[in-house]
Amino acid sequence: MSEDKRHEEMKKIRDEVVAFKKSPLYKYRVSQKNLPVVGEGSHSAKIMFVGEAPGKNEALTGRPFCGQSGRVLDELLVSIDIERKDVYITNIVKDRPPENRDPLPEEIEAYAPFLVRQIEIIRPKIIAPLGRFSMRYILGKFGVDNGETIGKIHGKVFEAESTYGKVKIMPMYHPAASLYHPDTRKSLNSDFKKLKEVL
Ligand code: URA
């Protein structure tokens, strides 16, 4: 797909998410003046990070990972000498759940088709789900879920087949989990090093 076509297709997704009034979270977008968060970064990225759902800062700005978790993600990217503009960062759920609660299964189901299309347009070599919700969805979607917890399989590489060829899936802890747990931060540091090697 040409670069122009990719931009055009990504713009379509943006427009559809903006107009997604049927979403179970749309009412909060309106009542809390939240912005939807579609994703940002390179449309030809080799690495795609998939978080859970926008938090407060993200819903204020419309940008993924721009609050405290974003600071951790930025530090991790710096640590492996990869620029944020060269990766693609998004979430499985594109609107903020109230009070930052966990996304519900029906919310994941409602937004997942946007994520699947983003993956098929960008065609990343590596997908790094951040946290258990996007991990479970993505491993399941690509038929490689072994049911293990994130504590067991973070940093492991799952080789999968996609509509565009081979893709590696490398689940990682959610950056927010590392804010209060130094061991999680250590795991993220080493998983990012591995990500760079696998690239
Ligand atoms: N947490 C997420 O999962 N995604 C964001 O964009 C920000 C915080």
PDB file of C-alpha atoms in Angstrom, residues 1 6 10 13 43 45 48 50 88 90 94 112-127 137-138 141-142 162-164 167 169:
ATOM      1  CA  MET A   1       0.000   0.000   0.000  1.00  0.00           C
ATOM      2  CA  ARG A   6      -2.024   4.423   4.171  1.00  0.00           C
ATOM      3  CA  MET A  10      -5.803   5.926   8.701  1.00  0.00           C
ATOM      4  CA  ILE A  13     -10.382   5.266  10.872  1.00  0.00           C
ATOM      5  CA  HIS A  43       2.121   4.854   9.532  1.00  0.00           C
ATOM      6  CA  ALA A  45       6.276   1.809  11.855  1.00  0.00           C
ATOM      7  CA  MET A  48       3.339  -0.904  17.220  1.00  0.00           C
ATOM      8  CA  VAL A  50      -0.975  -1.159  22.024  1.00  0.00           C
ATOM      9  CA  TYR A  88       3.040   3.737  16.300  1.00  0.00           C
ATOM     10  CA  THR A  90      -2.387   3.315  20.197  1.00  0.00           C
ATOM     11  CA  LYS A  94     -10.145   4.530  21.996  1.00  0.00           C
ATOM     12  CA  ALA A 112     -11.159  -3.890  18.391  1.00  0.00           C
ATOM     13  CA  PRO A 113     -12.082  -3.672  14.679  1.00  0.00           C
ATOM     14  CA  PHE A 114     -10.381  -0.231  14.548  1.00  0.00           C
ATOM     15  CA  LEU A 115      -7.221  -1.717  16.015  1.00  0.00           C
ATOM     16  CA  VAL A 116      -7.267  -4.629  13.576  1.00  0.00           C
ATOM     17  CA  ARG A 117      -7.524  -2.188  10.668  1.00  0.00           C
ATOM     18  CA  GLN A 118      -4.691  -0.065  12.073  1.00  0.00           C
ATOM     19  CA  ILE A 119      -2.502  -3.185  12.246  1.00  0.00           C
ATOM     20  CA  GLU A 120      -3.360  -4.157   8.671  1.00  0.00           C
ATOM     21  CA  ILE A 121      -2.550  -0.681   7.341  1.00  0.00           C
ATOM     22  CA  ILE A 122       0.700  -0.208   9.269  1.00  0.00           C
ATOM     23  CA  ARG A 123       1.828  -3.832   8.926  1.00  0.00           C
ATOM     24  CA  PRO A 124       4.221  -3.735  11.874  1.00  0.00           C
ATOM     25  CA  LYS A 125       6.931  -6.340  12.226  1.00  0.00           C
ATOM     26  CA  ILE A 126       6.410  -6.388  15.995  1.00  0.00           C
ATOM     27  CA  ILE A 127       3.289  -5.708  17.999  1.00  0.00           C
ATOM     28  CA  TYR A 137      -6.991  -9.625  22.829  1.00  0.00           C
ATOM     29  CA  ILE A 138      -4.013  -9.583  20.448  1.00  0.00           C
ATOM     30  CA  LYS A 141      -6.797 -12.533  17.596  1.00  0.00           C
ATOM     31  CA  PHE A 142      -3.636 -14.034  16.099  1.00  0.00           C
ATOM     32  CA  SER A 162      -1.150 -12.139   9.835  1.00  0.00           C
ATOM     33  CA  THR A 163      -2.989 -11.184   6.655  1.00  0.00           C
ATOM     34  CA  TYR A 164       0.263  -9.506   5.510  1.00  0.00           C
ATOM     35  CA  VAL A 167       4.361 -10.818  12.750  1.00  0.00           C
ATOM     36  CA  ILE A 169       3.966 -10.348  19.226  1.00  0.00           C
TER      37      ILE A 169
END
